[in-house]
Coordinates of C-alpha atoms and ligand atoms in Angstrom, one line a residue:
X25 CA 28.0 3.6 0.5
X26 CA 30.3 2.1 -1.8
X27 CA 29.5 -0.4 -3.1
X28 CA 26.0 0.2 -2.9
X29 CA 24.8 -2.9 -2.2
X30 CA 21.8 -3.8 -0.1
X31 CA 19.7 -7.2 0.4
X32 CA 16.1 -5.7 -0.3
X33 CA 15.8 -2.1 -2.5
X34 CA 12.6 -0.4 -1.8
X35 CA 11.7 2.2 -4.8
X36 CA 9.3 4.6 -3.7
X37 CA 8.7 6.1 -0.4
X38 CA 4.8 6.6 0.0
X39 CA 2.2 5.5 2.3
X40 CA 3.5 1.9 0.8
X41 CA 7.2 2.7 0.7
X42 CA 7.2 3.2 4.2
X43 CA 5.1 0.3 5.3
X44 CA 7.2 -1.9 3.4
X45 CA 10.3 -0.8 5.1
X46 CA 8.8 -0.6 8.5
X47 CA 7.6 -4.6 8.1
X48 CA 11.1 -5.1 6.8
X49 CA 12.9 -3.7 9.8
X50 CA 10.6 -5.4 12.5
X51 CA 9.9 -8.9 10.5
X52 CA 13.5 -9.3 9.1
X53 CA 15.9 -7.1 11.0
X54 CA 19.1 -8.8 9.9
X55 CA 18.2 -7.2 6.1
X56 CA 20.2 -4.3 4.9
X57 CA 17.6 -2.2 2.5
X58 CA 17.5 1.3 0.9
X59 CA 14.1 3.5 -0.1
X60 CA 14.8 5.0 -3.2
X61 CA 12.4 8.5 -3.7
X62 CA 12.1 10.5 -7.0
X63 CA 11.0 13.1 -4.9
X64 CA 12.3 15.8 -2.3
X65 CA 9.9 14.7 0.3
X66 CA 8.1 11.5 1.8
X67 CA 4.2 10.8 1.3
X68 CA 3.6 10.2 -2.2
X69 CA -0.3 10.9 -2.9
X70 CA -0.5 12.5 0.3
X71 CA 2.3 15.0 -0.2
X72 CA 1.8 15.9 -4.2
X73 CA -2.2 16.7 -4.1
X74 CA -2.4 19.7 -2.2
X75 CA -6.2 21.0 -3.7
X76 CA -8.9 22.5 -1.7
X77 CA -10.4 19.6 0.7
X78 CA -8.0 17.0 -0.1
X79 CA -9.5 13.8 1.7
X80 CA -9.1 10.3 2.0
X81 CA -12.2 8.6 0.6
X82 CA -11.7 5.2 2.5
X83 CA -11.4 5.4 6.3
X84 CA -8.3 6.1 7.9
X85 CA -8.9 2.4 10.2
X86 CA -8.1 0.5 6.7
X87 CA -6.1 3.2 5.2
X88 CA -3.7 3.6 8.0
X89 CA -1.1 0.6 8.9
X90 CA -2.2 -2.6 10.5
X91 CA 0.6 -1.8 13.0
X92 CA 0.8 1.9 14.0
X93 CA -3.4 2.7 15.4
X94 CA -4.8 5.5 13.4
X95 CA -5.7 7.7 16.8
X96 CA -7.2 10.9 15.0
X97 CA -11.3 10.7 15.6
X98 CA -11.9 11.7 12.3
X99 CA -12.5 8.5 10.2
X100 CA -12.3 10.3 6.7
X101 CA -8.7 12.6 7.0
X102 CA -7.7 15.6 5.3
X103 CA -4.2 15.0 3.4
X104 CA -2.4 17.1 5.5
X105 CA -3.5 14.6 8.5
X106 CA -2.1 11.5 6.8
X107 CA 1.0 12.8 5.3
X108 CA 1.5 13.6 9.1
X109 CA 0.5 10.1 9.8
X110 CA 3.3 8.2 7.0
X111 CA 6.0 11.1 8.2
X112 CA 5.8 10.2 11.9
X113 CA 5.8 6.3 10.8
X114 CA 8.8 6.7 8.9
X115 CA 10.5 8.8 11.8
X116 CA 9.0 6.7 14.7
X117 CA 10.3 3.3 12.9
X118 CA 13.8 4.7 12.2
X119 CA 12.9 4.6 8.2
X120 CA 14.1 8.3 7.2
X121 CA 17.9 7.6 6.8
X122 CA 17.5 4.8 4.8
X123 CA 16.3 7.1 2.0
X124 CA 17.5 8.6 -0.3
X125 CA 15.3 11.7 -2.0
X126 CA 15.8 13.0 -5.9
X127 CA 16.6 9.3 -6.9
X128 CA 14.2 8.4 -9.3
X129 CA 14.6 4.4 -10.7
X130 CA 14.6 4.2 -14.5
X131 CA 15.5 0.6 -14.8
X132 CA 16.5 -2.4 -13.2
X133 CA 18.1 -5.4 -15.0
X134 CA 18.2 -9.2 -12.8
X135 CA 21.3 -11.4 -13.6
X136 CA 20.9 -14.8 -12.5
X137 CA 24.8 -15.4 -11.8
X138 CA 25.1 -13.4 -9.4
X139 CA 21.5 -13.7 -8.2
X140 CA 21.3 -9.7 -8.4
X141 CA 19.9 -6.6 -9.2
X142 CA 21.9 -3.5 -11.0
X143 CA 19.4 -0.9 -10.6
X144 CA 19.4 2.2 -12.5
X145 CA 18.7 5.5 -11.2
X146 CA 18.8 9.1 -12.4
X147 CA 18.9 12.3 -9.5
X148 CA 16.5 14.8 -10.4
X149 CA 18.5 17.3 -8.3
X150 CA 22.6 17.2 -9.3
X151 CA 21.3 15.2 -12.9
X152 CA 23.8 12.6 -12.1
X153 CA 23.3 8.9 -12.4
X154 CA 23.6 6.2 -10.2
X155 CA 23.7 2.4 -9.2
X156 CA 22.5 0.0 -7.0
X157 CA 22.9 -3.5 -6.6
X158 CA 20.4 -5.3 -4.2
X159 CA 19.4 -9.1 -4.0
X160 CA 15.6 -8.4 -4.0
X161 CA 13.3 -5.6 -5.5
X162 CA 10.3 -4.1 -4.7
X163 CA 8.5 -1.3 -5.8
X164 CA 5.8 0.7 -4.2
X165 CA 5.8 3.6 -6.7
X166 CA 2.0 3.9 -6.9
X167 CA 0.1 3.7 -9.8
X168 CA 0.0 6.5 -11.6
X169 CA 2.4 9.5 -13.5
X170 CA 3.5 12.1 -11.1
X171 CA 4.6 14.4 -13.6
X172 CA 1.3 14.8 -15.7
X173 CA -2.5 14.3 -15.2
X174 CA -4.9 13.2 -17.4
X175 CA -6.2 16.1 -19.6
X176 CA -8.6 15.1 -22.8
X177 CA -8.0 17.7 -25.2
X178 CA -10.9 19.9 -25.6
X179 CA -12.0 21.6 -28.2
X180 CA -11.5 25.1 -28.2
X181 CA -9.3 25.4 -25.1
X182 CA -6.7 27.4 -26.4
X183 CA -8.9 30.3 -26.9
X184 CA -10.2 30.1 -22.9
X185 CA -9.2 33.5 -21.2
X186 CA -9.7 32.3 -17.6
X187 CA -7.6 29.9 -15.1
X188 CA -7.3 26.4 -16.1
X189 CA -6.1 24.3 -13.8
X190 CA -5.0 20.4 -13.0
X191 CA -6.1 19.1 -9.4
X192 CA -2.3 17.4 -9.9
X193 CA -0.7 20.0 -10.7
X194 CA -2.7 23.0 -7.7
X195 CA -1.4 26.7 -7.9
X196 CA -0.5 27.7 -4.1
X197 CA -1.5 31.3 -5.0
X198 CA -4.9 30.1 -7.2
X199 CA -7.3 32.7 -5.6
X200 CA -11.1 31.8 -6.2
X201 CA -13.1 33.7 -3.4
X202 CA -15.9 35.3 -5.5
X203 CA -15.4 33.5 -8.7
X204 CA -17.3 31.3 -10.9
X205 CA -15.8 27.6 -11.1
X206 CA -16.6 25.1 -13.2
X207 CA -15.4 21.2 -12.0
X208 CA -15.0 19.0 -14.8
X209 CA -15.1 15.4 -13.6
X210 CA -17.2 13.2 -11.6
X211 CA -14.8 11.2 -9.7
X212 CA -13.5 11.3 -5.9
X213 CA -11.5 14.4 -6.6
X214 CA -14.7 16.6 -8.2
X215 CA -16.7 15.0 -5.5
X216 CA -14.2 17.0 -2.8
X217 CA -13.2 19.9 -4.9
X218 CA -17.0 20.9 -5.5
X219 CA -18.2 21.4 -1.6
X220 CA -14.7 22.9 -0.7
X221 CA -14.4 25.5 -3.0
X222 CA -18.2 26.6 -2.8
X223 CA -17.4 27.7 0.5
X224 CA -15.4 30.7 -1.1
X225 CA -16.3 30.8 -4.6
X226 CA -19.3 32.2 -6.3
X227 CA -20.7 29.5 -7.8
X228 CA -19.4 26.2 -8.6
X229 CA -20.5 23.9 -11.3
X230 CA -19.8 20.1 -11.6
X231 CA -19.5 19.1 -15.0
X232 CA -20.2 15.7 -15.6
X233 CA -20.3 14.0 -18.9
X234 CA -22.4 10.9 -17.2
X235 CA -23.0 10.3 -13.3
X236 CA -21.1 8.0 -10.2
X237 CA -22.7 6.9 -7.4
X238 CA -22.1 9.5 -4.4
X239 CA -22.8 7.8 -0.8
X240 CA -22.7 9.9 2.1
X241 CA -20.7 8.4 5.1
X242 CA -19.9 10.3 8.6
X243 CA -16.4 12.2 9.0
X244 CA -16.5 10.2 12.5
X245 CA -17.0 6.5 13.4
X246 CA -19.1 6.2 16.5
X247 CA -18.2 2.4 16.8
X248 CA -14.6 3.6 16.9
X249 CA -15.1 6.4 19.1
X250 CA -16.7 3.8 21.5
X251 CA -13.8 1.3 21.1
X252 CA -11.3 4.2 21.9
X253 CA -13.2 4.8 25.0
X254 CA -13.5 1.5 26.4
X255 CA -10.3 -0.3 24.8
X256 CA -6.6 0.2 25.0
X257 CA -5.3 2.2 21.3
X258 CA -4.1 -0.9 19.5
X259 CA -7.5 -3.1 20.5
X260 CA -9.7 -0.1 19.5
X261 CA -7.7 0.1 16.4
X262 CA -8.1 -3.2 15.1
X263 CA -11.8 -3.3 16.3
X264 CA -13.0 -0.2 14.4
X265 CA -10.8 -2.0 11.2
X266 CA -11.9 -5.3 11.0
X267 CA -15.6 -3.8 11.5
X268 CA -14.7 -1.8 8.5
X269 CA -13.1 -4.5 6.4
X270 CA -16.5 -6.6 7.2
X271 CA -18.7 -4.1 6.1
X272 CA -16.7 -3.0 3.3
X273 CA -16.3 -6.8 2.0
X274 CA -20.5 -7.5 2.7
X275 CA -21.3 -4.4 0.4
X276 CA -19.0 -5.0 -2.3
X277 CA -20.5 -8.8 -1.8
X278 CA -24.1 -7.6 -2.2
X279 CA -23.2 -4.8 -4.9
X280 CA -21.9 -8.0 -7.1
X281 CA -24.5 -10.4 -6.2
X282 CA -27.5 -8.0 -6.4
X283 CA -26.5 -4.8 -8.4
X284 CA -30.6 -3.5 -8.1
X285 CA -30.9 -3.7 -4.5
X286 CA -27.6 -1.9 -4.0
X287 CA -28.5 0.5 -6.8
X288 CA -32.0 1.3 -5.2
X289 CA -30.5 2.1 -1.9
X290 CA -27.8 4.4 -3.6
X291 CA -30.6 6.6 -5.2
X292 CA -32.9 6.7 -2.2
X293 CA -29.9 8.1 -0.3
X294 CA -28.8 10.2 -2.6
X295 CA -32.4 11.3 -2.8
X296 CA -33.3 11.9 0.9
X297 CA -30.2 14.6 1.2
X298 CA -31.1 16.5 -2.2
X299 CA -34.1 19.4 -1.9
X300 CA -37.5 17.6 -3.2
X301 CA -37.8 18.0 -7.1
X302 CA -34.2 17.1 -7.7
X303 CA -33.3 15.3 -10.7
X304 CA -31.5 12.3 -9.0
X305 CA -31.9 9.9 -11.7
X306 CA -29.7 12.9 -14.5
X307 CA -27.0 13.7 -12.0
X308 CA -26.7 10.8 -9.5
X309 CA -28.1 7.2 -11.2
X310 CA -25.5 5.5 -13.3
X311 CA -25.9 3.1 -16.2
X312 CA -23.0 1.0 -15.2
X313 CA -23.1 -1.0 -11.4
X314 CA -21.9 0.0 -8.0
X315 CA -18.4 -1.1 -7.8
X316 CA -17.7 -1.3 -11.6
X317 CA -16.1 2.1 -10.4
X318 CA -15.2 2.9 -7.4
X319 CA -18.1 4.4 -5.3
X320 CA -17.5 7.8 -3.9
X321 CA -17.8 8.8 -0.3
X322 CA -18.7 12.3 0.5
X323 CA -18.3 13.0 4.3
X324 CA -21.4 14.1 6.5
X325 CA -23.1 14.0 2.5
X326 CA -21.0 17.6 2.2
X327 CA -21.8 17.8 -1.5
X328 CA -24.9 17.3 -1.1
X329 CA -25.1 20.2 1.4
X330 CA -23.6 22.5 -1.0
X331 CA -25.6 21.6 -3.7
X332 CA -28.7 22.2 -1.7
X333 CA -27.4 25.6 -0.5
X334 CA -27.5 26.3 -4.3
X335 CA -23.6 27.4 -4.1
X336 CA -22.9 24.0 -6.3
X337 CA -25.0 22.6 -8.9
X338 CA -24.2 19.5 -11.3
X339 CA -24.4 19.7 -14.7
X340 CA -24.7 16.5 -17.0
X341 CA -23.7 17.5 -20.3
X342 CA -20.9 17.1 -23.1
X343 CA -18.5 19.5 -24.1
X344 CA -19.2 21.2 -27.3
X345 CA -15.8 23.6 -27.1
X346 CA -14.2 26.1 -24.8
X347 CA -14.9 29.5 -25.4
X348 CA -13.3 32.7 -24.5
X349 CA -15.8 33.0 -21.5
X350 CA -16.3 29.3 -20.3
X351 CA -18.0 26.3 -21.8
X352 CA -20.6 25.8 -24.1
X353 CA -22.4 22.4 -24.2
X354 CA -23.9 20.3 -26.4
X355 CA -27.1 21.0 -25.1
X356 CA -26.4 25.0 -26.1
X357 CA -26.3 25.5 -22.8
X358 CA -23.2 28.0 -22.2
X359 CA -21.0 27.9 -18.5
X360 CA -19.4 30.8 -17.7
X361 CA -15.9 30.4 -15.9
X362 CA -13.4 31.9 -14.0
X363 CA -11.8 29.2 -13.6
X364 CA -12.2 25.8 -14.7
X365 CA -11.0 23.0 -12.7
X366 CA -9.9 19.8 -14.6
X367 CA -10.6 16.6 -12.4
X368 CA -10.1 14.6 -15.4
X369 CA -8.0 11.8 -13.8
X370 CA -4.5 10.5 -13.5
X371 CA -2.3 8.6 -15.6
X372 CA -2.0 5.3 -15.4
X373 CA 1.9 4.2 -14.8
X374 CA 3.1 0.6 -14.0
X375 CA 6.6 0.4 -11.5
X376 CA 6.9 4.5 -11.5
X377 CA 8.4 4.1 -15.5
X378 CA 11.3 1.7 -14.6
X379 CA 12.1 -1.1 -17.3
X380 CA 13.0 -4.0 -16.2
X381 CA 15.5 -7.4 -17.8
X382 CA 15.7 -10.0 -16.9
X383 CA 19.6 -12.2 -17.8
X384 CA 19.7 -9.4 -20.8
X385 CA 16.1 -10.1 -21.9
X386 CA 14.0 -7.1 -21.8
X387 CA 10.4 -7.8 -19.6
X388 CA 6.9 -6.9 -21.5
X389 CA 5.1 -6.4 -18.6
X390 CA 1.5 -6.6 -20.2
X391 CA 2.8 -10.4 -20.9
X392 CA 3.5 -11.2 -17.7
X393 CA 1.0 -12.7 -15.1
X394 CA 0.6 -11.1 -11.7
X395 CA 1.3 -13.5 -8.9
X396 CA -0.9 -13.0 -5.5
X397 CA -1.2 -9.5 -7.1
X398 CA 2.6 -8.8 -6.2
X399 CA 5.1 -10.8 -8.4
X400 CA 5.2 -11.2 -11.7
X401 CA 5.8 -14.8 -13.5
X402 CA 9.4 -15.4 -15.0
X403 CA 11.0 -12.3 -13.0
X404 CA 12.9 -13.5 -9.9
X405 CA 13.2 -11.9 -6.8
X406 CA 10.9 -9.1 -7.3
X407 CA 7.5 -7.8 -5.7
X408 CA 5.5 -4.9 -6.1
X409 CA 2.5 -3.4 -4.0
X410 CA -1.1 -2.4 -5.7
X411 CA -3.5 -1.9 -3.4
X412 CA -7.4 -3.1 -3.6
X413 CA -9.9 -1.1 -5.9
X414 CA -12.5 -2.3 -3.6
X415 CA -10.9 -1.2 -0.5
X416 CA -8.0 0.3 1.6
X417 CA -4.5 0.3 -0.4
X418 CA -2.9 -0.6 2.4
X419 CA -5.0 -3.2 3.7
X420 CA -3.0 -5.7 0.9
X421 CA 0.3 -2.8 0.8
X422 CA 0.6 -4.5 4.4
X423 CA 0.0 -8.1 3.7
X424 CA 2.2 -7.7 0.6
X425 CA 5.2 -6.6 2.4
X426 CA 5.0 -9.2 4.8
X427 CA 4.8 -12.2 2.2
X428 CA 8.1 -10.4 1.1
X429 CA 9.3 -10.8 4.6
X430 CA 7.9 -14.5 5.0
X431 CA 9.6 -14.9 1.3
X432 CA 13.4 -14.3 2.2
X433 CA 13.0 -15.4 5.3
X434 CA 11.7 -18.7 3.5
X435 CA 15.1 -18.4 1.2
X436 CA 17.5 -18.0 4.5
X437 CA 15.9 -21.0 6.3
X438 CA 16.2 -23.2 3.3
X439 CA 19.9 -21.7 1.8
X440 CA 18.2 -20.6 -1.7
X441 CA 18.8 -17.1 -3.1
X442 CA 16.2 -16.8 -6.0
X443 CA 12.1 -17.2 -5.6
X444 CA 10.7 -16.4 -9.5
X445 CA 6.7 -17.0 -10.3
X446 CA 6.6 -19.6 -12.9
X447 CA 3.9 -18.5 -15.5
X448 CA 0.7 -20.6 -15.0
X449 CA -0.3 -22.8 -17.7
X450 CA -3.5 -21.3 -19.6
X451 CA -4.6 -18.6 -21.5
X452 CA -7.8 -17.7 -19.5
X453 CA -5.9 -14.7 -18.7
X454 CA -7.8 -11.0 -18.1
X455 CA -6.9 -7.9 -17.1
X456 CA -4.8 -7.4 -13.8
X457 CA -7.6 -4.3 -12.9
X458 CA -11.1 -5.7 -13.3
X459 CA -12.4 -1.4 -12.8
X460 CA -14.5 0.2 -16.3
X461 CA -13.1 3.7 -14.8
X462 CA -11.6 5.7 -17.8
X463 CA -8.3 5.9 -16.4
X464 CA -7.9 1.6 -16.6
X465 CA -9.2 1.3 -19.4
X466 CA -7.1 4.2 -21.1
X467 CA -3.5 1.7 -19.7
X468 CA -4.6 -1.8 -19.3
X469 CA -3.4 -3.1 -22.2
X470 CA 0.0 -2.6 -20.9
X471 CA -0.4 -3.9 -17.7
X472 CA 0.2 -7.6 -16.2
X473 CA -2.5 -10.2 -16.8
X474 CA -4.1 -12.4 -14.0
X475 CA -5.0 -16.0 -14.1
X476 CA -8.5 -17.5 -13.0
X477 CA -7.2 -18.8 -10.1
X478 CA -5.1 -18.8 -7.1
X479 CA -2.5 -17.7 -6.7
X480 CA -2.8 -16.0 -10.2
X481 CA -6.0 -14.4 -9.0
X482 CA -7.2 -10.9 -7.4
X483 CA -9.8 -11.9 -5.4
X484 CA -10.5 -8.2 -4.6
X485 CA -10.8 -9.9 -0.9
X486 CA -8.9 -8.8 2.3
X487 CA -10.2 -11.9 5.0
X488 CA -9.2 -14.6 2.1
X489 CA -6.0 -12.6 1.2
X490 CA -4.7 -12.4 5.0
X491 CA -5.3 -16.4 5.1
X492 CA -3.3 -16.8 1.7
X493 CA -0.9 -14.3 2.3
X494 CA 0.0 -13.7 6.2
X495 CA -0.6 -18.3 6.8
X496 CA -1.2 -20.1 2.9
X497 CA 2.0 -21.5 1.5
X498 CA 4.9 -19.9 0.2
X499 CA 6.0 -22.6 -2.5
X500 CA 2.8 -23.0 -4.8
X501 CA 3.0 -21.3 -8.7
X502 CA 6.6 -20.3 -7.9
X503 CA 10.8 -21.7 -8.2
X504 CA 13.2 -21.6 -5.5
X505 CA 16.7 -22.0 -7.3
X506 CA 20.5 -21.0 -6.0
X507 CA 22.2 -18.1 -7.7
X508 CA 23.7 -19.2 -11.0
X509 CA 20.3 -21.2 -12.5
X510 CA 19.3 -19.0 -15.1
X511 CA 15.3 -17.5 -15.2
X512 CA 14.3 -19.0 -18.0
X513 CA 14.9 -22.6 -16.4
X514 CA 12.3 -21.5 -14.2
X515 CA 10.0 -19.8 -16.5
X516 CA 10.0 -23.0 -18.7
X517 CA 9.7 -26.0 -15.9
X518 CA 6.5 -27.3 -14.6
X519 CA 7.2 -28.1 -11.4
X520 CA 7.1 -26.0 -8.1
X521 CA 10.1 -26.6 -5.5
X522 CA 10.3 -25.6 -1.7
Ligands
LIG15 C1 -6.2 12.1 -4.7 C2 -6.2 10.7 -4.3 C3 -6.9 10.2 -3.2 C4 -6.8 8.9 -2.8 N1 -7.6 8.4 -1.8 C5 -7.5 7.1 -1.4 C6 -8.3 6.6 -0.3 O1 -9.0 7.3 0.3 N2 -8.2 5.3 0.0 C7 -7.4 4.5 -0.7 O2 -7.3 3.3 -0.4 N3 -6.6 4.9 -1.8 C8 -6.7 6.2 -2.1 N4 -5.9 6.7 -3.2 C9 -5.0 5.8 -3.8 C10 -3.6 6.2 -3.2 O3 -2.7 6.5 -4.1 C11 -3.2 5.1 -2.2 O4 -4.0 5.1 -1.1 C12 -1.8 5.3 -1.5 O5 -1.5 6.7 -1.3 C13 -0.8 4.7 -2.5 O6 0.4 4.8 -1.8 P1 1.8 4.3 -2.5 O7 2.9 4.6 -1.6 O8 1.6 2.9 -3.0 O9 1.8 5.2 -3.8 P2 2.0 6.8 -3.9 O10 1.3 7.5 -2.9 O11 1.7 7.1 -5.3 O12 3.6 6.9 -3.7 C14 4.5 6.4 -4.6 C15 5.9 7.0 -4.3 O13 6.8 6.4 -5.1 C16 7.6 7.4 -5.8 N5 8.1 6.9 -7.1 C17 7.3 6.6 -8.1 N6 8.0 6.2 -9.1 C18 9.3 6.2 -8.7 C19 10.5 5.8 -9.3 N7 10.6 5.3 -10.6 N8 11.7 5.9 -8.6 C20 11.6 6.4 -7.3 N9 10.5 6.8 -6.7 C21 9.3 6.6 -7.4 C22 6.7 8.6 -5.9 O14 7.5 9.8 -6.0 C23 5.9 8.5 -4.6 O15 6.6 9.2 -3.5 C24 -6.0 8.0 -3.6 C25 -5.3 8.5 -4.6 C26 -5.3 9.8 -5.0 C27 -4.6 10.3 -6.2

């Protein structure tokens, strides 16, 4: 370790950290590379939510890696199931001792001399700090704060005399058999809190200050329960995923091109699993369109269940303030609570916090431009992984981290060290996250732009992305240089060179 040195540094070792490494060690096994975690444990996501029904809301065919089969029958998995999943990657693969836990990046500065990184990290655990030098970076820290959730401040709170509590941030000894809960939120977490914790609690409420569109989906794929059957794992595997990726790319398809058909079908679904006299269009009906937020699955339509039990109900309301008791809303209506449960929402956080400089010039991310959705223009040797918003993260985690692979493998064959995006040449630039979800909006002005088209574009598109990524060409938008040429000889030229 002394130098610390290593070709490719991974920061962050979640469901993408891991991936990354694993297509590191099989597609470029002569690479050195380290995984640096802020944490104590590996899983990200899957290891820090621990609330009541934690789920994956995509299927676990698309959510799990295109090279280890997802074998569990059930399609939708509890969080305990696929942090299982990413440990047994990371120990099957031989990934575990290349990390290195309570090391969390803080900043990372690029020096074209030496065609190197000096990377910055602090350790949570002995508070001492440490570097890293490594020839390429790439970050799969998520996308979000781990420390805090979102939390609006509402009025009145202070004077609340029950449990509040962050889905983020989930008591182990929060006891809520026999209470009254009130959800606040309408996302994927209050979707799975709600029909979990009726199963104990009293009552719970869902308060939502304006609906989403729920769709029910079954827990288990019979298509992939028939591939298993009939094919060897790896066949069934990718069967039952690219049947998913089809149907998942035609819906989002149709939801774009005709928002009223896709809306109808919503409601009449939403409709046919709710007791007659429900008021679908209050609680379920949406002013924006499908897929301008994500939609949310509930498994086997288990909220629905619940709130046709009567142990859940929805309430669409706003907050007037918290009392002592619960919630009044602006209706006058009051909630009393026991415990209210804030799905509010994460915190939006670009490259887990770290700052990045590029030969002493500090980078302002939200005025960079997103390359293939995983570089950014003007900062060499440098990727980072954000999954779809219309589909599986790791169904582009995985075809990010082996572009990276095809990328120094590109800069071996053809004796180069440096690959930097050079910024395209417009200002029909938008925003890097094309969702109206509260939680973009609230951070996307700080966030990289993307171009109106290829490769500066997020086409939201897995078949075109595995063409352009896994077989299109290496050498468009970007600058292949030896160490020593400084960045901003690429940033500044027009030209592209293999
Ligand atoms: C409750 C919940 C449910 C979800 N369900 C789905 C789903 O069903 N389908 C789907 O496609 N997506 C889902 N997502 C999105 C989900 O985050 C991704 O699927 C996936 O887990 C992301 O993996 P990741 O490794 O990129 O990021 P994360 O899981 O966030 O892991 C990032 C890791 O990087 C570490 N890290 C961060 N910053 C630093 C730093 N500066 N230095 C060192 N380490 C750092 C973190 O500690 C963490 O271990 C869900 C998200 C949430 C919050």
């Amino acid at each position: 370790m002394a130098a610390d040195h290593v070709d490719v540094l991974i920061v962050g070792a979640g469901l993408s950290g891991i991936g990354a490494a694993v297509h590191l060690g099989r597609e470029c096994p002569g690479k050195t590379y380290a995984v640096l975690e802020a944490r104590g444990a590996i899983g990200g996501t899957w290891d820090l939510f621990r609330y009541p029904g934690i789920r994956s809301d995509s299927d676990m065919y698309t959510l799990g890696y295109s090279f280890k089969p997802w074998t569990d029958p059930k399609a939708i998995a509890d969080g305990d199931s696929i942090r299982a999943y990413v440990r047994q990657t990371a120990r099957e693969y031989d990934v575990e001792r290349h990390i290195r836990f309570h090391h969390r990046a803080v900043r990372a500065e690029w020096d074209s001399a030496t065609a190197r990184w000096t990377v910055h990290a602090h350790r949570d655990d002995t508070g001492e700090d440490v570097t890293l030098t490594c020839a390429f970076l790439f970050t799969n820290s998520g996308y979000y704060r781990y420390d805090e959730g979102y939390t609006p401040r509402f009025p009145g709170v202070e004077r609340y005399a029950g449990t509040l509590v962050h889905p983020q941030h989930w008591p182990d000894d929060l006891d809520y058999a026999g209470k009254r809960v009130v959800v606040i939120g309408s996302g994927a977490t209050a979707v799975t809190l709600v029909p979990a914790m009726a199963e104990r609690a009293a009552h719970v409420t869902m308060l939502q200050r304006s609906p989403t569109y729920v769709i029910a989906l079954p827990s288990r794929d019979p298509f992939a329960d028939a591939a298993r059957r009939w094919l060897p794992p790896k066949a069934a595997y990718a069967v039952a995923r690219w049947k998913n990726v089809t149907l998942g790319v035609a819906n989002f398809q149709l939801s774009r091109r005709a928002p009223g058909v896709v809306k109808r079908f919503l409601r009449r679904a939403a409709k046919g699993r709710l007791p007659s006299g429900y008021d679908v269009d209050r609680h379920f009906s949406p002013r924006y369109n499908p897929w301008d937020q994500r939609l949310c699955v509930v498994p086997d339509g288990d909220l629905f269940a619940a709130l046709s039990a009567g142990r859940a109900s929805v309430v669409t309301d706003t907050i007037d303030t918290f009392t002592e008791q619960g919630i009044r809303l602006a209706s006058g209506e009051e909630l009393p609570a026991d415990v209210v449960v804030t799905a509010t929402g994460l915190n939006l956080l670009a490259l887990g916090g770290m700052t990045l400089a590029v030969d002493g010039a500090e980078v302002d991310l939200a005025s960079t431009v997103a390359y293939k959705g995983m570089m950014l223009s003007g900062v060499p040797n440098f990727a980072m992984t954000i999954g779809y918003t219309n589909a599986s993260w790791t169904l582009k985690a995985d075809l990010v981290a082996t572009y990276v692979c095809r990328l120094l493998r590109h800069l071996d064959d053809t004796g180069r060290q440096i690959v930097t995006p050079l910024a395209p040449d417009t200002d029909d630039l938008v925003p890097i996250i094309d969702l109206q979800s509260g939680y973009v909006l609230r951070a996307v002005d700080q966030l990289p732009k993307q171009g109106p088209q290829a490769p500066w574009r997020l086409h939201q598109n897995y078949p075109r992305d595995v063409r352009l990524m896994r077989h299109g060409p290496l050498t468009d938008g970007v600058r292949f240089d030896r160490a020593g040429v400084p960045a901003t000889a690429a940033t500044t030229s027009g030209g592209t060179d293999a």
